Each structure stands twice: as structure tokens, then as C-alpha cells.
XYZ file of C-alpha atoms in Angstrom:
320
model
C -87.519 -62.935 -224.652
C -83.935 -64.078 -224.369
C -80.919 -62.324 -225.817
C -77.346 -63.439 -226.224
C -74.375 -61.112 -226.958
C -71.053 -62.598 -228.200
C -68.207 -60.165 -227.180
C -64.544 -61.143 -228.000
C -61.860 -59.312 -226.279
C -60.353 -58.393 -222.974
C -61.695 -56.537 -219.972
C -61.640 -53.183 -221.725
C -63.694 -54.548 -224.691
C -66.288 -55.879 -222.360
C -66.598 -52.516 -220.430
C -66.928 -50.672 -223.632
C -69.801 -52.936 -224.662
C -71.716 -52.015 -221.360
C -73.695 -49.181 -223.037
C -74.969 -51.439 -225.777
C -76.198 -54.005 -223.073
C -77.754 -51.161 -221.097
C -79.636 -49.831 -224.121
C -80.713 -53.367 -224.909
C -82.316 -53.650 -221.509
C -83.931 -50.345 -221.847
C -85.631 -51.357 -224.971
C -86.300 -54.838 -223.853
C -86.921 -54.314 -220.084
C -88.239 -57.866 -219.618
C -85.539 -59.614 -221.539
C -83.003 -61.994 -220.116
C -79.677 -60.943 -221.410
C -76.634 -63.194 -221.375
C -73.001 -62.685 -222.721
C -70.479 -64.952 -224.204
C -67.038 -63.733 -223.306
C -63.363 -64.931 -223.082
C -62.248 -66.751 -219.877
C -60.059 -63.796 -218.789
C -62.900 -61.348 -219.293
C -65.707 -63.014 -217.381
C -65.024 -60.933 -214.232
C -66.121 -57.699 -216.045
C -69.741 -58.530 -215.621
C -69.483 -58.265 -211.788
C -70.043 -54.399 -212.458
C -72.792 -54.707 -215.135
C -76.292 -54.333 -214.160
C -77.878 -55.419 -217.470
C -76.585 -59.102 -217.798
C -78.150 -62.141 -216.298
C -75.562 -64.908 -217.233
C -72.031 -65.078 -218.618
C -70.900 -68.096 -220.694
C -67.225 -68.786 -221.523
C -65.750 -69.283 -224.827
C -62.172 -68.484 -226.025
C -62.717 -66.645 -229.313
C -58.835 -66.217 -229.745
C -58.097 -70.018 -229.355
C -57.818 -72.262 -232.304
C -60.893 -74.094 -231.245
C -61.678 -77.860 -231.928
C -64.814 -78.982 -233.639
C -65.891 -80.199 -230.171
C -65.479 -76.698 -228.662
C -67.712 -75.294 -231.481
C -70.367 -77.892 -231.063
C -70.381 -77.162 -227.324
C -71.075 -73.633 -228.066
C -73.776 -74.217 -230.536
C -75.351 -76.559 -228.140
C -75.209 -74.078 -225.190
C -76.813 -71.418 -227.296
C -79.366 -73.805 -228.737
C -80.438 -75.236 -225.345
C -81.080 -71.742 -223.924
C -83.571 -70.949 -226.927
C -82.285 -67.401 -227.568
C -84.554 -65.052 -229.620
C -81.863 -62.643 -230.622
C -78.072 -62.951 -230.885
C -75.720 -60.000 -231.268
C -71.925 -60.457 -232.216
C -69.600 -57.781 -231.620
C -67.008 -59.153 -234.171
C -66.688 -60.404 -237.713
C -65.770 -64.101 -237.342
C -67.653 -66.117 -240.067
C -67.519 -69.177 -237.939
C -69.376 -67.374 -235.138
C -72.189 -66.340 -237.492
C -72.296 -69.930 -238.744
C -72.572 -71.253 -235.233
C -75.430 -68.884 -234.411
C -77.225 -69.994 -237.637
C -76.670 -73.595 -236.658
C -77.979 -72.921 -233.083
C -81.422 -71.828 -234.626
C -81.428 -68.250 -233.121
C -84.165 -66.323 -235.130
C -82.560 -62.870 -235.335
C -78.807 -62.824 -235.726
C -77.012 -59.330 -235.831
C -73.379 -58.471 -236.502
C -71.319 -56.183 -238.712
C -71.245 -56.398 -242.542
C -68.439 -58.691 -243.623
C -67.559 -62.267 -244.525
C -70.201 -63.986 -242.342
C -73.139 -62.086 -243.793
C -74.634 -65.279 -245.273
C -75.302 -66.418 -241.728
C -76.975 -63.192 -240.461
C -80.508 -61.996 -240.580
C -79.378 -58.300 -239.920
C -75.948 -56.591 -240.641
C -74.792 -52.979 -239.838
C -71.636 -51.269 -241.290
C -68.423 -51.453 -239.269
C -67.365 -47.983 -238.403
C -64.094 -48.264 -236.762
C -63.037 -44.578 -236.794
C -65.028 -43.652 -233.760
C -65.212 -44.370 -229.978
C -65.280 -48.153 -229.658
C -68.453 -47.831 -227.461
C -70.356 -46.100 -230.065
C -69.086 -48.696 -232.682
C -70.531 -51.418 -230.612
C -73.729 -49.447 -230.111
C -74.182 -49.367 -233.906
C -75.146 -53.066 -233.625
C -78.478 -52.036 -232.078
C -79.330 -50.464 -235.451
C -79.835 -54.063 -236.729
C -82.715 -54.262 -234.234
C -84.272 -50.867 -235.331
C -82.693 -49.103 -232.333
C -81.191 -45.767 -233.481
C -80.775 -43.928 -230.150
C -77.318 -42.202 -229.405
C -74.809 -44.296 -227.597
C -75.411 -43.628 -223.731
C -72.548 -42.759 -221.493
C -70.429 -45.544 -220.036
C -71.752 -46.630 -216.597
C -71.186 -49.289 -214.098
C -72.922 -50.835 -211.124
C -70.424 -51.349 -208.182
C -71.694 -53.698 -205.590
C -72.218 -52.309 -202.107
C -69.715 -55.039 -200.683
C -66.914 -53.528 -203.017
C -67.666 -49.995 -202.040
C -67.380 -51.091 -198.321
C -64.135 -52.917 -199.297
C -62.679 -49.666 -200.763
C -63.634 -47.607 -197.653
C -61.650 -50.060 -195.401
C -58.839 -50.117 -197.749
C -58.491 -46.262 -197.711
C -58.551 -46.559 -193.918
C -55.916 -49.063 -194.116
C -53.689 -47.064 -196.271
C -54.290 -43.929 -194.218
C -55.821 -41.883 -197.104
C -59.513 -41.949 -196.275
C -59.730 -38.260 -195.217
C -56.842 -36.794 -197.334
C -57.950 -38.007 -200.887
C -55.199 -39.450 -203.046
C -53.804 -39.657 -206.569
C -54.022 -43.096 -208.000
C -51.286 -44.421 -210.351
C -51.836 -47.417 -212.572
C -48.580 -47.599 -214.564
C -48.921 -50.903 -215.962
C -49.330 -52.446 -219.397
C -50.875 -51.010 -222.527
C -51.679 -53.249 -225.311
C -50.458 -52.604 -228.822
C -53.126 -51.946 -231.318
C -51.667 -54.214 -234.002
C -50.733 -56.983 -231.607
C -52.974 -57.825 -228.705
C -50.444 -60.064 -227.175
C -47.729 -57.335 -227.045
C -47.441 -54.814 -224.323
C -45.873 -51.376 -223.790
C -45.060 -49.991 -220.357
C -44.363 -46.406 -219.307
C -40.848 -46.535 -217.839
C -40.141 -46.447 -214.186
C -37.850 -43.728 -214.652
C -40.424 -41.517 -216.108
C -42.846 -42.397 -213.336
C -40.182 -41.406 -210.834
C -39.974 -37.856 -212.302
C -43.706 -37.530 -212.240
C -43.977 -38.779 -208.739
C -41.276 -36.552 -207.569
C -42.889 -33.572 -208.941
C -46.328 -34.445 -207.534
C -44.949 -34.807 -204.131
C -43.129 -31.615 -204.236
C -46.245 -29.635 -205.391
C -48.649 -31.471 -203.292
C -46.898 -32.972 -200.294
C -50.048 -33.478 -198.275
C -51.780 -35.522 -201.093
C -50.911 -39.208 -200.723
C -50.070 -41.198 -203.916
C -51.258 -44.739 -204.171
C -50.119 -47.308 -206.739
C -52.706 -49.852 -208.291
C -51.436 -53.286 -208.717
C -53.330 -55.687 -211.058
C -50.733 -57.881 -213.000
C -47.045 -59.183 -212.632
C -45.905 -56.203 -214.682
C -47.568 -53.783 -212.264
C -45.738 -55.605 -209.328
C -42.246 -55.236 -210.885
C -42.948 -51.470 -211.405
C -44.084 -50.982 -207.855
C -40.887 -52.558 -206.523
C -38.916 -50.092 -208.533
C -40.981 -47.192 -207.462
C -40.964 -47.978 -203.769
C -37.142 -48.162 -203.703
C -37.179 -44.509 -204.679
C -40.290 -43.380 -202.625
C -40.793 -45.764 -199.683
C -43.845 -43.798 -198.546
C -45.996 -44.675 -201.515
C -49.225 -46.491 -200.805
C -50.074 -49.790 -202.550
C -53.447 -51.215 -203.225
C -54.218 -54.486 -204.896
C -57.875 -55.019 -205.289
C -58.908 -58.725 -205.775
C -61.541 -58.057 -208.517
C -62.705 -55.554 -210.995
C -65.669 -54.311 -208.637
C -63.125 -53.444 -205.826
C -60.902 -51.809 -208.548
C -63.631 -49.684 -209.658
C -64.514 -48.695 -206.168
C -60.899 -47.570 -205.334
C -60.712 -45.721 -208.565
C -64.043 -43.987 -207.904
C -62.744 -42.470 -204.509
C -59.565 -41.164 -206.010
C -58.894 -37.434 -206.844
C -57.038 -38.282 -210.060
C -56.071 -41.430 -211.921
C -52.894 -41.373 -213.938
C -52.628 -44.441 -216.076
C -51.868 -46.048 -219.387
C -54.713 -47.073 -221.692
C -55.740 -50.200 -219.636
C -58.945 -51.365 -217.921
C -58.674 -48.859 -214.968
C -58.962 -46.098 -217.466
C -62.371 -47.301 -218.576
C -63.378 -47.760 -214.972
C -62.392 -44.186 -214.253
C -64.450 -42.897 -217.203
C -67.384 -44.803 -216.023
C -67.355 -43.475 -212.429
C -66.205 -39.923 -213.571
C -62.933 -39.739 -211.861
C -60.769 -37.144 -213.341
C -58.246 -39.187 -215.518
C -55.043 -38.488 -217.468
C -54.215 -41.506 -219.749
C -51.084 -42.265 -221.728
C -51.306 -43.750 -225.032
C -48.586 -45.401 -227.218
C -49.710 -47.188 -230.440
C -53.411 -47.149 -229.685
C -55.719 -44.319 -230.780
C -57.163 -42.208 -227.857
C -60.034 -41.089 -230.188
C -61.238 -44.833 -230.216
C -60.753 -45.577 -226.575
C -61.938 -42.390 -224.571
C -65.041 -40.255 -225.208
C -65.083 -36.712 -225.550
C -65.212 -35.437 -221.878
C -63.738 -32.567 -219.790
C -62.856 -35.225 -217.143
C -60.494 -37.177 -219.403
C -57.171 -36.067 -220.925
C -55.404 -38.318 -223.343
C -51.726 -37.853 -223.951
C -50.502 -39.563 -227.235
C -46.956 -40.480 -227.756
C -45.499 -38.773 -230.868
C -43.790 -41.914 -231.950
C -46.274 -44.619 -230.897
C -44.205 -45.630 -227.987
C -45.159 -44.975 -224.401
C -41.508 -44.446 -223.374
C -41.384 -41.410 -225.614
C -43.981 -39.353 -223.727
C -41.936 -37.057 -221.721
C -42.642 -36.839 -217.853
C -42.732 -32.916 -218.271
C -45.706 -33.329 -220.811
C -47.645 -35.485 -218.342
C -46.983 -32.949 -215.414
C -47.841 -30.002 -217.584
C -51.437 -31.772 -218.120
C -51.711 -32.351 -214.380
C -51.066 -28.885 -213.330
C -52.994 -27.260 -216.106
C -56.219 -28.835 -214.717
């Protein structure tokens, strides 16, 4: 059996889809499961144990007829038995119909004409559970499993050497990812927690725990700008720049605490069960983090990250 899942969205969306893929594999252990994802999200599948192949398609782009034909051709050539789409794009449903996939599952909506099975879209829940609802279209009604990832051994070894390089192997460390947070209403917009606020948080952490190093996680250009600003104030801060998501997951897994915005490292920390305090602006933490005693979500009272007081963050850090 061959199954394909079409998953629009960024790295975080892909990670939140992992429980659905893992449950698919449990129910169809001999199946080959492929994923169609956007170009910038393909790297997420380095840490997914349930996927065989990853195909590229830019769901956000205004795709030409040629690009749609290529997608249809790729799916048809692979002769999938089941297709699952984690979106409500009518054109995607039509592409699956034209590709000849026998069983086509997605959410109820405008593309129902092209589906064989559809399920209600329940957006007011943890996104991983919302994705997992798609399996009801295949008669799978088990609860959504916990988010887990599979970090390659080579990435764990890299993280071990990185901790030695930074001099934090034996002491443990607090990891801060202070970078961008996507706005819920506009995926192309970002919010960042201000450098001045991070300075207040870091100063207090160093005063209270002077022997516990603080490392800054760098992933984007926005991260680099923030790091430069923070290191001007705290030259002894450590900086780590993992080259891929597997190594990022490994360095997150080894941390005592992750302080972050609602970006991809937050989902990695949840998966590896690192204690996490995450800051939310316009996005809804109820949809992006599970109920867990290892995750604390701090929601801005105004929808802007900059309006979260550093003292609020510190109170949650020291309250345990």
C-alpha cells in the first residue's frame, strides 16, 4: 500500500502533523508513506520516522497550470492508494481526483466534490489533534498520540560536541530562542520579543543562577540581529547555530530550559520533553501547545509580544 499526505505550511505545521503520520504507520505498518510539503519545510522530515519520501510543492504560490500538471503526474506515477490533505484547497482535491487516487480524505469544505471521505474541521483545538481528525476519514478513531520525533544519531553526536565546544556539557544550560513569531492572521508577518526585554530576563537569570550558562539559538537573520544586540550587553552568552532541524532538536533536548516564542524550536522542545516557557503574541497557545506540566504558555494581553512584561516571564521561570 502507498499513502501520500499533502501538508501545506511551515516547519511547525509539519511537526504538528507527525502524530497523524505516526498513527498512519501504526495502522498500516507495511505502507509506504510519502509527504508533499512546501520547499522551505522539507527539512522537517529529517526527524520523522514514519515517512519514506518527501515531494516538493509550493502550496502558497500562484502555481501555473504546468506546476499543477507536474503535481498530478507525480502523484499518478507513484500509484497511491490513499491521499490525505491537511488543507481545504479545492484545487488540491481536484488534483488528487485527476491523479486517480482511489481514497481521498480531507476536511469538509469547498472541495468535497473531489473527495471520497471528508471530516469536520475543528479549529478550536490543538492543531496536532485537528490534523489527527483526518484519520477518522479512514475509520481510525484513536486519540491523537503525543508529539514525538526521531533524532538521528549523528545529530545527537553533533550536539554533544557542540556542548563541549561551548563549555556547557557538564553544567547544563538555559537555551533562548528569541526570534520571530508568525502572526496568526498573516503568515508573512512576524513579531519579535524586544531585545531590551530579553536583556532584563537574562540579567535576572544570571543574577539568580550565575553558574548556569545561557545559550542563544540562532536560526534566521532576525535571530542574528537579536544575538548581536544581546551579546553587546552580555559578552559571555554562548551562541549555537545548528545547521539543520535534527541538530536543533538535539541541542534543544539537552537544555535544562527553553525560553522561546511560538516558533519551530518550541514544537521540538515539546517533542523531546524539554521544559519550555513560550511567549505568544497574536497566536493562540491553546492551538499550538498541548496540555502538559512541561510547557508554560505566556499570552500577551494585547496580542503583541512586546507587551509581555519581562517580570511576567521571570515569575513563570522561578515559580517552576
